[in-house]
Coordinates of C-alpha atoms and ligand atoms in Angstrom, one line a residue:
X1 CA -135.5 219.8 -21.6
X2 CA -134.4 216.2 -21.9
X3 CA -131.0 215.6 -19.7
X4 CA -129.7 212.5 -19.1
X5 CA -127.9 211.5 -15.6
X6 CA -124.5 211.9 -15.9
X7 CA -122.6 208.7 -15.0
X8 CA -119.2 208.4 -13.5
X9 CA -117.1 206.8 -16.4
X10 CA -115.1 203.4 -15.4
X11 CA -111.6 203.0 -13.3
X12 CA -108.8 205.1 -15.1
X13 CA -107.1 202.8 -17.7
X14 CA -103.3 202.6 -18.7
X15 CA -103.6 202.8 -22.5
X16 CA -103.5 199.5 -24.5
X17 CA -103.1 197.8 -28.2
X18 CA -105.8 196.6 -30.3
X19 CA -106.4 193.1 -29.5
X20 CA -104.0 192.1 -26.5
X21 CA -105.3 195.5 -24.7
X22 CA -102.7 195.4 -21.8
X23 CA -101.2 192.3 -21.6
X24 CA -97.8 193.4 -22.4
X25 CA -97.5 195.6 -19.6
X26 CA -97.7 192.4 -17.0
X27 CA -94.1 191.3 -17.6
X28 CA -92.7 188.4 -15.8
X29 CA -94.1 189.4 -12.2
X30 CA -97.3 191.7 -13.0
X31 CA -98.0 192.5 -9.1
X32 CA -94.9 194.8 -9.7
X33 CA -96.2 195.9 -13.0
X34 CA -99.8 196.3 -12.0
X35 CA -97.9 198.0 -8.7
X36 CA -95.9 200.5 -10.8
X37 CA -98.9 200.7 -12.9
X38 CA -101.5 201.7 -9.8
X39 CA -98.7 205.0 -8.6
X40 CA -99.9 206.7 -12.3
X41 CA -103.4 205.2 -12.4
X42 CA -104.6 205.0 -8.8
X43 CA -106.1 202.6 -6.6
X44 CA -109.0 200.7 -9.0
X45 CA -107.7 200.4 -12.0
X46 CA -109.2 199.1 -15.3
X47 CA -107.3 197.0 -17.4
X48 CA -108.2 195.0 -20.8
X49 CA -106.4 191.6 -20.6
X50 CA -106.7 190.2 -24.4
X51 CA -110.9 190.2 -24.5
X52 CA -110.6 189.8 -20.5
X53 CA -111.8 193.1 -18.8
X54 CA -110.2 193.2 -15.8
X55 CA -110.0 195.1 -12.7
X56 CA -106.8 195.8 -10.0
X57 CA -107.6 197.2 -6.7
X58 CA -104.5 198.4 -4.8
X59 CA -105.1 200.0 -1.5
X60 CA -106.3 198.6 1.6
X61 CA -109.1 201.4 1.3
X62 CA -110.2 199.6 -1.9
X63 CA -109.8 196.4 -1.2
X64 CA -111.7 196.4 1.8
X65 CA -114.5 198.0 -0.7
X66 CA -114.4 195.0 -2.9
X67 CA -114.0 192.4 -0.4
X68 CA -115.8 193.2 2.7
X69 CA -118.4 195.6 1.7
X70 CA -119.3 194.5 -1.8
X71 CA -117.7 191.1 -1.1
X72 CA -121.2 189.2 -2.8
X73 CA -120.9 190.9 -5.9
X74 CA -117.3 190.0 -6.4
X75 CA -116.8 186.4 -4.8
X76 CA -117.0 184.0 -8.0
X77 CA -114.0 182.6 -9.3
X78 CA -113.4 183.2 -13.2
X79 CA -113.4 179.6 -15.4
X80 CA -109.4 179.9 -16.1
X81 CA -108.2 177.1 -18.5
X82 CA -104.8 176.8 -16.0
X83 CA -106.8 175.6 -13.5
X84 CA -109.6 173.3 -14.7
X85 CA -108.3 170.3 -15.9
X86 CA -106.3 170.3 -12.4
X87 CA -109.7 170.9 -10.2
X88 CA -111.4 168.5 -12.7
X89 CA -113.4 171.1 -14.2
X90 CA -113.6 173.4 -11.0
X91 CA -115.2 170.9 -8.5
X92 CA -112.7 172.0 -6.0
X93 CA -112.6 174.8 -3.4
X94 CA -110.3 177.4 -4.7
X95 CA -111.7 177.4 -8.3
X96 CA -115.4 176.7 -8.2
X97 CA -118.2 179.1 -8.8
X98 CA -119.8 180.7 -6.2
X99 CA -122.9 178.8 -5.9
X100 CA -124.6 176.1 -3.7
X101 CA -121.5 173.5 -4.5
X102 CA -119.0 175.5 -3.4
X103 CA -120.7 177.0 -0.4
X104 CA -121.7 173.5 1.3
X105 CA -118.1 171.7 -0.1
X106 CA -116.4 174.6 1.6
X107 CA -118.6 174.3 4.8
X108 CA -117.5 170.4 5.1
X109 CA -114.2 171.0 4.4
X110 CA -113.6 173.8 7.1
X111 CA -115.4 171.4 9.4
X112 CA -113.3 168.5 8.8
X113 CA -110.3 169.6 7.3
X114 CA -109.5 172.9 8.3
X115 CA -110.5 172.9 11.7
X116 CA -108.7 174.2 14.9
X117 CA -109.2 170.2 16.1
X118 CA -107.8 168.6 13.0
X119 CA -104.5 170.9 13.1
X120 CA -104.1 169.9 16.7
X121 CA -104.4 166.4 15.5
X122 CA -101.7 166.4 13.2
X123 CA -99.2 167.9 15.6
X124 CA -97.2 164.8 16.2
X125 CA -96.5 164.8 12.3
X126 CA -95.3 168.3 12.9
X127 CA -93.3 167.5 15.7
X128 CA -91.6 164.2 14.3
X129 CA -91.2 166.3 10.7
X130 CA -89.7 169.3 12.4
X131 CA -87.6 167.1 15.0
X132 CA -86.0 165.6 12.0
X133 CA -85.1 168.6 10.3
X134 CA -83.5 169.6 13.4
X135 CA -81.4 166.5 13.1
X136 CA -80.4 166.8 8.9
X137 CA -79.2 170.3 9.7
X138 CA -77.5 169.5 12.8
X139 CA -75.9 167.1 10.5
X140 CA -74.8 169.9 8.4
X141 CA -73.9 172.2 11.2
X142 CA -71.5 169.2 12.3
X143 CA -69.5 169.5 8.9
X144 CA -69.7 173.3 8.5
X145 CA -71.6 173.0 5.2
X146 CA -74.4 175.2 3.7
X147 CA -78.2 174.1 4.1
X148 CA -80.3 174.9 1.3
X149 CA -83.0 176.4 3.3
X150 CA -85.5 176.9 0.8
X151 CA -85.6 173.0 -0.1
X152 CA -85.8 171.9 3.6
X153 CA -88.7 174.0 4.2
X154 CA -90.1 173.2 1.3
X155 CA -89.7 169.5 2.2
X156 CA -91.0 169.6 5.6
X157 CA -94.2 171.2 5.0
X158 CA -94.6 168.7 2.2
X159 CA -93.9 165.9 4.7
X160 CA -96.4 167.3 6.9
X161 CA -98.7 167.4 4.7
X162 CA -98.6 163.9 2.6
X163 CA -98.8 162.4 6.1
X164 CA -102.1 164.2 7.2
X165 CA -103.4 164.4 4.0
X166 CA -102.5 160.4 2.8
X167 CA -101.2 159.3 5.5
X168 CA -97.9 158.4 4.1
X169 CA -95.1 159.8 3.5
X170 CA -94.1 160.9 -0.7
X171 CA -91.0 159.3 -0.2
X172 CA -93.4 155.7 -0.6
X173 CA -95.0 156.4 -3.8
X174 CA -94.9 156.6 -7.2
X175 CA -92.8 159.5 -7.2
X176 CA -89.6 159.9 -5.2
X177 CA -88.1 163.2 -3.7
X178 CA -87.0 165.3 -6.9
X179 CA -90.0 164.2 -8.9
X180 CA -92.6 165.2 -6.5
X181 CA -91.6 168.7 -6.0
X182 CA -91.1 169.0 -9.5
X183 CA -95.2 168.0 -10.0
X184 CA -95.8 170.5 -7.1
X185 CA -94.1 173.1 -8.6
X186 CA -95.5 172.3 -12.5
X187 CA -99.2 172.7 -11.1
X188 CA -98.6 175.8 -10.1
X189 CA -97.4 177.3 -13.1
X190 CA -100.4 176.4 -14.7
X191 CA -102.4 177.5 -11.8
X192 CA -100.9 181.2 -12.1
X193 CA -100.0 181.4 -15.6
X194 CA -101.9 184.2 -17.9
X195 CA -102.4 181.8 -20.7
X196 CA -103.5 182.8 -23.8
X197 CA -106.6 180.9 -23.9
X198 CA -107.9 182.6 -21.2
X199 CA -107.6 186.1 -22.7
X200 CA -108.4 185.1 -26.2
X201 CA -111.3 183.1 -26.1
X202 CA -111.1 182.5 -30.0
X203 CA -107.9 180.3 -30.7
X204 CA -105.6 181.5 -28.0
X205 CA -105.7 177.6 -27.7
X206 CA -103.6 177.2 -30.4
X207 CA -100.7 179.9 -29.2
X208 CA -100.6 177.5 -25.8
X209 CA -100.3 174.6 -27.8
X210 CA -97.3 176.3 -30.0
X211 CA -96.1 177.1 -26.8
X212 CA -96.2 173.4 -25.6
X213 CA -97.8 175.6 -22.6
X214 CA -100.8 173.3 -23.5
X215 CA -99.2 169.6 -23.4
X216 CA -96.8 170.0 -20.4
X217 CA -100.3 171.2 -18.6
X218 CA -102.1 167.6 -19.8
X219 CA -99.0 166.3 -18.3
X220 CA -98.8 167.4 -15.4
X221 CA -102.6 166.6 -14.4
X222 CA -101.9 163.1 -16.0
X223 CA -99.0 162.5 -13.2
X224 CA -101.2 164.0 -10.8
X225 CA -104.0 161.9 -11.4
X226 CA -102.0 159.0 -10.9
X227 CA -100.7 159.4 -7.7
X228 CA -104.3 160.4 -6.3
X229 CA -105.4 157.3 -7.4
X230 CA -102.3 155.5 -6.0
X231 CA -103.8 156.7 -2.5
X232 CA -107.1 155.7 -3.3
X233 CA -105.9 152.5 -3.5
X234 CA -103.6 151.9 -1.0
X235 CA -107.0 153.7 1.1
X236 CA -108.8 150.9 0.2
X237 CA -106.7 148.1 1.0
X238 CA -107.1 149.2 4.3
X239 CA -103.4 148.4 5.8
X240 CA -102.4 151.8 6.4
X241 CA -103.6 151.7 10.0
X242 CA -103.7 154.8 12.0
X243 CA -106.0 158.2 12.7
X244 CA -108.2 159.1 9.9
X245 CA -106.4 161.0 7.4
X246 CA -107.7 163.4 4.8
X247 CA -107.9 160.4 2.4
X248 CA -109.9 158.3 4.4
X249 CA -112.3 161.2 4.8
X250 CA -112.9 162.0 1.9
X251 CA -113.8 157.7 0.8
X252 CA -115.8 158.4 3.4
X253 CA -117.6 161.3 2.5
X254 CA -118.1 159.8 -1.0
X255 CA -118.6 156.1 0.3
X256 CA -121.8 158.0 2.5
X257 CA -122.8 159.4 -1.0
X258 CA -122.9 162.5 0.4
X259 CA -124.8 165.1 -1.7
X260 CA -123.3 169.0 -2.1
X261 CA -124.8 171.6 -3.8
X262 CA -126.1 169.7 -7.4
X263 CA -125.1 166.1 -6.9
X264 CA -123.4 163.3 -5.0
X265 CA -119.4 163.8 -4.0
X266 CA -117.5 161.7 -6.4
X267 CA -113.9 160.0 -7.0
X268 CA -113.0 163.7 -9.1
X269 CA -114.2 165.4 -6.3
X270 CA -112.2 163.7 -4.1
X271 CA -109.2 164.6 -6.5
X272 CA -109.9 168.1 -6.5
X273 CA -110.0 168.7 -3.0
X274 CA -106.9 167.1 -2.7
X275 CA -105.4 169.1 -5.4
X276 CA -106.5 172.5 -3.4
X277 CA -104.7 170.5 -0.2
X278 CA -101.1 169.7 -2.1
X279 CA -100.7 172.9 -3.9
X280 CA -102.1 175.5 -1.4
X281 CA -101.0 173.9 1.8
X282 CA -97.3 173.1 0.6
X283 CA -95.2 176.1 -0.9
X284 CA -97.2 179.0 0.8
X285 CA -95.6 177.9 4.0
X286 CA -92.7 177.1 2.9
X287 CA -92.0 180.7 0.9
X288 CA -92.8 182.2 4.2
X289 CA -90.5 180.5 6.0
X290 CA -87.8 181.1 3.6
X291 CA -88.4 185.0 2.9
X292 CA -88.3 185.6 6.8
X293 CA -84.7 183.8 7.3
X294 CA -83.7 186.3 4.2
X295 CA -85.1 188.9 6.0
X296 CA -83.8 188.0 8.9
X297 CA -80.3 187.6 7.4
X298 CA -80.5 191.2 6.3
X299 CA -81.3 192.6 9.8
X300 CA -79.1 191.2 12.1
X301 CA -80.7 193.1 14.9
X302 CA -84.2 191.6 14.4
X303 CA -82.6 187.8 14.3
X304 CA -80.9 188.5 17.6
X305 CA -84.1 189.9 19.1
X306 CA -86.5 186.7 17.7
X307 CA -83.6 184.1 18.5
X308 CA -83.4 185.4 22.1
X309 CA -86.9 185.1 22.6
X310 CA -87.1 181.7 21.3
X311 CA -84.8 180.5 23.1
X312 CA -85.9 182.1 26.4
X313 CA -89.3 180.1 25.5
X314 CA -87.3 176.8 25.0
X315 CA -85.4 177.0 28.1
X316 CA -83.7 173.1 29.3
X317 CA -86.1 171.9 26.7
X318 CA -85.0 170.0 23.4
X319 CA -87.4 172.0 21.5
X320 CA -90.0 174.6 21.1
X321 CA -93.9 172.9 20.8
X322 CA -96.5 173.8 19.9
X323 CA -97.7 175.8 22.7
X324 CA -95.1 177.9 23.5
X325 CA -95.4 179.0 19.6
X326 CA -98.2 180.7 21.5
X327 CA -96.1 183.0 23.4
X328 CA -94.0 184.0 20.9
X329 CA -94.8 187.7 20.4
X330 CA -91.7 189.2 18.6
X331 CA -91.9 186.0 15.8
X332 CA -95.7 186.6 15.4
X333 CA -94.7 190.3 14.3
X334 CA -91.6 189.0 12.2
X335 CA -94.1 186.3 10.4
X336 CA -96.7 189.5 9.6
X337 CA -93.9 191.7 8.5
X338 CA -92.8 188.7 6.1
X339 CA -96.0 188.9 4.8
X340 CA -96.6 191.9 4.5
X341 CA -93.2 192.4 2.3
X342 CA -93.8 189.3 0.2
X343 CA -97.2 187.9 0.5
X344 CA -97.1 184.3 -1.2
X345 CA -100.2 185.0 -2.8
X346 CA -99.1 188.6 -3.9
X347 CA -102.5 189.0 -6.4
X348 CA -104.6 186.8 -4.2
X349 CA -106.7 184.0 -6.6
X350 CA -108.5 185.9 -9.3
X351 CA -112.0 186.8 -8.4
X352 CA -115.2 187.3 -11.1
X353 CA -117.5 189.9 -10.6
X354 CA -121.3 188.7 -10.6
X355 CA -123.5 192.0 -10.2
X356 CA -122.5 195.7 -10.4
X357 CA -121.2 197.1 -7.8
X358 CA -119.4 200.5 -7.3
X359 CA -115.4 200.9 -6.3
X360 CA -114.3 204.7 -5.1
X361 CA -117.8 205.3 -7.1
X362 CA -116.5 203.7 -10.2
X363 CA -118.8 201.3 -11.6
X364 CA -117.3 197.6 -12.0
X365 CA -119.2 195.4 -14.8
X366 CA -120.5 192.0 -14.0
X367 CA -117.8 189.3 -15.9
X368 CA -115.3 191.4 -14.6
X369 CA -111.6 189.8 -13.4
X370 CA -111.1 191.6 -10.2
X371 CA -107.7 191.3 -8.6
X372 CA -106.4 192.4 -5.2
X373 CA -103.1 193.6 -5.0
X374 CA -102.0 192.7 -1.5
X375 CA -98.1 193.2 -2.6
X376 CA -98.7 197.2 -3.5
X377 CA -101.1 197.2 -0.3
X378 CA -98.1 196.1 1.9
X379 CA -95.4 199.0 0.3
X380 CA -97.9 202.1 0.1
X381 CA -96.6 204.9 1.9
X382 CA -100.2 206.2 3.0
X383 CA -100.2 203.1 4.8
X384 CA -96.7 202.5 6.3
X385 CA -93.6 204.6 7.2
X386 CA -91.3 203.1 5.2
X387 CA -92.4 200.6 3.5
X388 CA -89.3 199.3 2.0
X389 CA -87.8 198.8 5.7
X390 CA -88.2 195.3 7.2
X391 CA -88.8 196.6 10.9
X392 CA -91.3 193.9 12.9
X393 CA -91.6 196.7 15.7
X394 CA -94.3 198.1 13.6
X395 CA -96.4 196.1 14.8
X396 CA -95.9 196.7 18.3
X397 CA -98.7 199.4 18.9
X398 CA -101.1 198.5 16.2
X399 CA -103.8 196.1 16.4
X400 CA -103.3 194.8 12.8
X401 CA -103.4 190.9 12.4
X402 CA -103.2 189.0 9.0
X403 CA -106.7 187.3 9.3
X404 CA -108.6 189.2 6.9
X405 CA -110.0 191.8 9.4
X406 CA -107.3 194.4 8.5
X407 CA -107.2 195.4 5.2
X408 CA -103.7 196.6 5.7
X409 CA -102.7 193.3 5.7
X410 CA -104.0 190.6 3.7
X411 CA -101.7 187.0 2.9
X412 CA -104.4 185.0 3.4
X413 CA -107.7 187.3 1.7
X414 CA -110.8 188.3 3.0
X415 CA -114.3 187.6 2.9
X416 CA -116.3 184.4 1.4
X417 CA -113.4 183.7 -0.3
X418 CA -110.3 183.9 2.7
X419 CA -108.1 181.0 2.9
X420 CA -109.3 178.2 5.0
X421 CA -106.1 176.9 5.7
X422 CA -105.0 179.9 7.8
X423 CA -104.9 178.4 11.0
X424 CA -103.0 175.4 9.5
X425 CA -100.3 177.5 7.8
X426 CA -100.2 180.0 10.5
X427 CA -99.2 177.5 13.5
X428 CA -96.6 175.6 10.3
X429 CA -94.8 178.5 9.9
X430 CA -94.4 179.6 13.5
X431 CA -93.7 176.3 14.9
X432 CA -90.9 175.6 11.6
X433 CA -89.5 178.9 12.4
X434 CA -89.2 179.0 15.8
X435 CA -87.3 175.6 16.1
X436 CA -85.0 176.6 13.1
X437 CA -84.2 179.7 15.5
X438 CA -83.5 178.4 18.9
X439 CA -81.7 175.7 17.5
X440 CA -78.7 177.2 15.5
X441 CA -77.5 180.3 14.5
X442 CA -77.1 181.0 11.0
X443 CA -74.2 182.5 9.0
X444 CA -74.1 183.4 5.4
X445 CA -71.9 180.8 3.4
X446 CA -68.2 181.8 2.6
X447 CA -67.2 184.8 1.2
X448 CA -71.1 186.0 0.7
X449 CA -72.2 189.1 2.4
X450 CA -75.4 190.6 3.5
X451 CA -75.5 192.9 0.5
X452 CA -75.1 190.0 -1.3
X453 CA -78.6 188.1 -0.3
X454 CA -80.9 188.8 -3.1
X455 CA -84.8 189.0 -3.0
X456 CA -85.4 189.0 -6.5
X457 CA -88.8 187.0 -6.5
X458 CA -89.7 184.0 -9.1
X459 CA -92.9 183.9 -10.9
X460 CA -96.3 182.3 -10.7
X461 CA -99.6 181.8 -8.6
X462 CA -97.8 181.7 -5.4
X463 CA -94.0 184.1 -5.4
X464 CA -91.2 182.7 -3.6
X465 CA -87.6 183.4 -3.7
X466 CA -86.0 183.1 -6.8
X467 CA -82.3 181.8 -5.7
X468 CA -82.7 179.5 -3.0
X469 CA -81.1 180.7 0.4
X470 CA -78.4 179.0 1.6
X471 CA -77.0 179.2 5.0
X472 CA -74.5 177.2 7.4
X473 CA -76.0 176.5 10.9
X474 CA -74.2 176.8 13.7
X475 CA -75.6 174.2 16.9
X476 CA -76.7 176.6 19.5
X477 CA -74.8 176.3 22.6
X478 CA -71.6 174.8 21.0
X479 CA -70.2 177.4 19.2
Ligands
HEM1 C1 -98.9 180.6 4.8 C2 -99.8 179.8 4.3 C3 -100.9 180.2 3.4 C4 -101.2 181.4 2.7 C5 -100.3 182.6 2.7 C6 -102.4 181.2 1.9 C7 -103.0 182.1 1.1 C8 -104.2 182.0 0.4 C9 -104.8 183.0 -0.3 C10 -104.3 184.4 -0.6 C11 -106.0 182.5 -0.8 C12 -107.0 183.3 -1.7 C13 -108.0 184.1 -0.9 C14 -108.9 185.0 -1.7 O1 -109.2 184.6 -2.9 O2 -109.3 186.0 -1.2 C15 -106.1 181.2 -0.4 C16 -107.1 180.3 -0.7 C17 -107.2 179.0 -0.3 N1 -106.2 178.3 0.5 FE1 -104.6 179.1 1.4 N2 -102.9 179.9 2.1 C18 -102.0 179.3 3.0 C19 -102.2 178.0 3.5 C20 -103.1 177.1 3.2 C21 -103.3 175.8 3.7 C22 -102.4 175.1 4.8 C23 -104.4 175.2 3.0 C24 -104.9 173.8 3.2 C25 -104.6 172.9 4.0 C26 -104.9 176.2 2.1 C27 -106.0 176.0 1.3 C28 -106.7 177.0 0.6 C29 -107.9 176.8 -0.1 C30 -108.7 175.5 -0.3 C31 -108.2 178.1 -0.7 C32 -109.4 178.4 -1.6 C33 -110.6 179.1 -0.8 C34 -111.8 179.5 -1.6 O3 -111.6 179.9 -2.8 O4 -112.9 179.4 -1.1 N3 -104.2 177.3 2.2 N4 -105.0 180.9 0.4

């Protein structure tokens, strides 16, 4: 007799509609849908976005399945329309395919851009940066006023990194303060939008142009564009003076008509690795920095804790530097438990499937959108005692870091694909934090209480708070 092989069928699947298959159950923040979703339907997860099939993965058990084990079948990037007028048709890091391109780009980019030595090298633009932030709120402390914490932090890592990566600081260019965040912030949208185009390959285009979705997105790259080649220009005149900057290595790079992967690297290129550079250095620090003062806020007991150790570090010093962030063990495990509550990159970036490959023994299709859920990976139970606590201890007697080698814990990824910028927004974070810390203490504004801080997360690529945090600083020592 004739008997076929019986096959595992796919991941379970939520039922959907005709059409828009399970779109509508994404809401406004789908890591909490898919989250919710993943408790009923387990771990992998199928899901049919418009025509998209799609895969979730929700546990660290899984994701270490899809990232470390299997991570070759899985580590191409899908051709989303959000991002490919913004990486000039996916010549950048974050977005390309994985092929030949994107494996040598990435490999010159880690060398020159990412590296341990280049971080170093921008320290005194961290120190200047942070020393005047110090000042501004000192300022603030002086008159008893509020500091909107979320805007400072987002404006000192976007200081930092204008002056390593252009050597300049935003405030000199075509665009002043307001309207330079407001470009940051645009791009990202489109970056982490579910746009209809994507998930209905047949004239979904025309619902993001009803939407405007479509023009503000030309827009955006338009105003983008501009400003890149602003710094080309000023590059070129040559009167910026100073270290090499990211700018000046990348004319270089293209000046040497150096050849990656297919061809030689051009102006666009140039663009889209500055694009990865402004939108994945700038608000993924930040929104760290910002959800651990909340959190800290909320636990009085842990601020104490990381403000005494800080301080014990700074000593008869004006500040904490760079090296003493080395020593600070208690704000390394209040930095993980951030993340692990509210990773900034709570999906991680989409990932597309290339070969078959089995999950928990489920077979996943080639074409496939696979995402990682690191937000349910940091609140399930199997994992840690109560999740919903913010307790840094935790991490006292575990050997679980956040670079990619636990799968418990996952800001920045794993695999081909982890985040190059690690090191770079590790020691940006740590170094913003701990000077914010020794230097005042902070008290919720007038009439607020703790109760009254809310963690209510805004959408998009990257989640940060939704209502910025305000606080009044207190000058350490003088109150
Ligand atoms: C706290 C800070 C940061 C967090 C939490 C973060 C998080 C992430 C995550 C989750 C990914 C996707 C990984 C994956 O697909 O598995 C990523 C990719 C990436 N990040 Fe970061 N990032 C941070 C800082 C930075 C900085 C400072 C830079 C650059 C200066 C940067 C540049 C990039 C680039 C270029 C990629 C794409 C990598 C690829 O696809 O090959 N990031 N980041």
């Amino acid at each position: 007799a004739f008997r076929r092989k019986k096959q595992k069928p796919g991941p379970p699947s939520p039922p959907g509609f005709p059409i828009i298959g399970n779109l509508h159950q994404l809401g406004e923040l789908p890591h909490q849908s898919l989250w919710t979703l993943s408790k009923k339907y387990g771990p992998v997860m199928f899901l049919k976005l418009g025509r998209v099939p799609t895969v979730v993965v929700s546990s660290s058990e899984t994701a270490k399945q899809a990232l470390k084990i299997h991570d070759l079948h899985c580590c191409s990037r899908p051709s989303l329309v959000g991002p490919r007028d913004l990486s000039y048709n996916y010549l950048d890091i974050a977005f390309a395919p994985f092929d030949d391109y994107w494996k040598e780009l990435r490999k010159i980019c880690v060398q020159e851009l990412f590296s341990a030595k280049r971080v170093h090298s921008i320290q005194p633009i961290k120190d200047e940066e942070v020393k005047k932030l110090i000042e501004s709120v000192a300022e603030s402390a002086s008159q008893r006023s509020p500091v909107n914490l979320s805007q400072k932090f987002q404006g000192l890592t976007a200081s930092v990194i204008c002056k390593a990566a252009f050597g300049l600081s935003f405030q000199g260019t075509v665009l002043n303060n307001d309207r330079f965040h407001k470009l940051v912030h645009e791009a990202f949208l489109f970056l982490g939008s579910f746009c209809a185009s994507d998930f209905f390959p047949n004239g979904g285009w025309i619902i993001d142009w009803l939407t405007g979705l479509q023009g503000r997105r030309e827009k955006s790259v338009r105003d983008l564009d501009a400003f890149y080649e602003q710094m080309f220009d000023l590059h070129k005149q040559g009167n910026k003076g100073g270290v090499e900057d990211f700018v000046d290595l990348l004319l270089r790079l293209e000046k040497e008509e150096t050849v990656l992967g297919y061809g030689k690297l051009t102006r666009n290129h140039c663009k889209a690795i500055l694009m990865n550079v402004l939108l994945g250095a700038i608000s993924t620090s930040a929104i760290t920095m910002t959800w651990a003062m909340a959190e800290l806020m909320r636990n009085p007991r842990a601020m104490k804790k990381v403000q005494s150790e800080v301080r014990n570090q700074m000593g008869n010093k004006s500040m904490i530097t760079f090296d003493d962030t080395d020593q600070l063990n208690y704000l390394k495990m209040v930095t993980k438990e951030t993340w692990r509550l509210h990773p900034p990159v709570p999906l991680l970036v989409p990932r597309e499937v290339m070969s078959e490959f089995e999950i928990n023994g489920y077979k996943i299709q080639p074409k496939t959108l696979l995402y990682v859920n690191t937000w349910a990976i940091g609140r399930d139970p199997d994992t840690w005692k109560d999740p919903e606590v913010f307790l840094p201890e935790r991490f006292m007697d575990n050997n679980i870091d956040a670079k990619g080698q636990n799968f418990e814990l996952l800001p920045f990824g794993s695999g081909r694909r982890i985040c190059p910028g690690m090191y770079m927004g590790t020691t940006m974070v740590e170094f913003g934090l701990a000077n914010m810390l020794s230097q005042f203490d902070w008290k919720l504004p007038e009439g607020m209480v703790v109760e009254d801080i809310d963690m209510e997360e805004s959408p998009g690529l990257t989640v940060g708070k939704k209502k910025e945090l305000l606080l009044v600083p207190v000058k350490y020592g003088e109150n």
